[in-house]
């Protein structure tokens, strides 16, 4: 079968590899039909992360189920499913405590499309093995457009959790989204609006994303002085200075969700934050428990992820399209079930 790999920095290639087979009664084989680029992917392709090529790329997709092991109960051949980015068993202490990102049954950081905790393949490939089908896969409801939820595996759901969790405990929350990565900031604006924010401001110097954020319901001219104005800040930037500014924009009792990956150690203004009693959440999102809610939001039109994913290409076009400076790109493949 064909697998998409980062061959060397800046270059993608389809390569022939052995087709995966079921490895346990709990596993499933799926065929991605709509795979999206994550905001991390362009950095992975460019060689700007600690993860060095060659490796299989892709950790966001909707797939059709091809085959399931004897113990799999929740999905069957022909079902359309979201495949979460994280490999997790669903049964270890960490998984049962809701921390599937720290699953101890598999190597630490085990995930699709990133060579961090073993090789699990990438979600642009023709066939993917899902080792714990019942614990990982989430079935799409009938009628939901697979393209619109291709990113539910990661970015789209990450944006929902980052925005909605702190908004849920703050009435009429004043929200600032600090944009900067390709899609997460705009998605966070949409999710903040969907979660019932009192107001949403968007900070970014990129005109294209500013326009998307405005169309998503944000005020894009928040002004120069942001300090202590916001109950919730969603930081979707890789720029340490923008993160710093976002943190100081927190009002007393505020919360900052940091979802843009910064690979070095930026300066955190801890003294400036100390007397405000703020909280900061950082890190990989356990998307799986929230994917159904995201399906509801997309299905009911309360968010429009395709606004940031206007580029849809075939597998033949993928190696060129995925290296372009686009927001998000979706690679499609015909169904066979
Ligand atoms: Zn990602
Ligand atoms: Zn586990």
PDB file of C-alpha atoms and ligand atoms in Angstrom, residues 88-92 95 103-105, ligand 2:
ATOM      1  CA  UNK A  88      -4.387   4.789  23.665  1.00  0.00           C
ATOM      2  CA  UNK A  89      -5.713   1.564  25.176  1.00  0.00           C
ATOM      3  CA  UNK A  90      -8.719   2.880  27.120  1.00  0.00           C
ATOM      4  CA  UNK A  91      -8.016   0.527  30.036  1.00  0.00           C
ATOM      5  CA  UNK A  92      -4.831   1.544  31.852  1.00  0.00           C
ATOM      6  CA  UNK A  95      -6.762   6.176  30.288  1.00  0.00           C
ATOM      7  CA  UNK A 103      -1.554   5.957  28.181  1.00  0.00           C
ATOM      8  CA  UNK A 104       0.937   3.549  29.761  1.00  0.00           C
ATOM      9  CA  UNK A 105       0.112   0.486  27.626  1.00  0.00           C
TER      10      UNK A 105
HETATM   11 ZN1  LIG B   2      -4.118   3.381  28.257  1.00  0.00          ZN
END
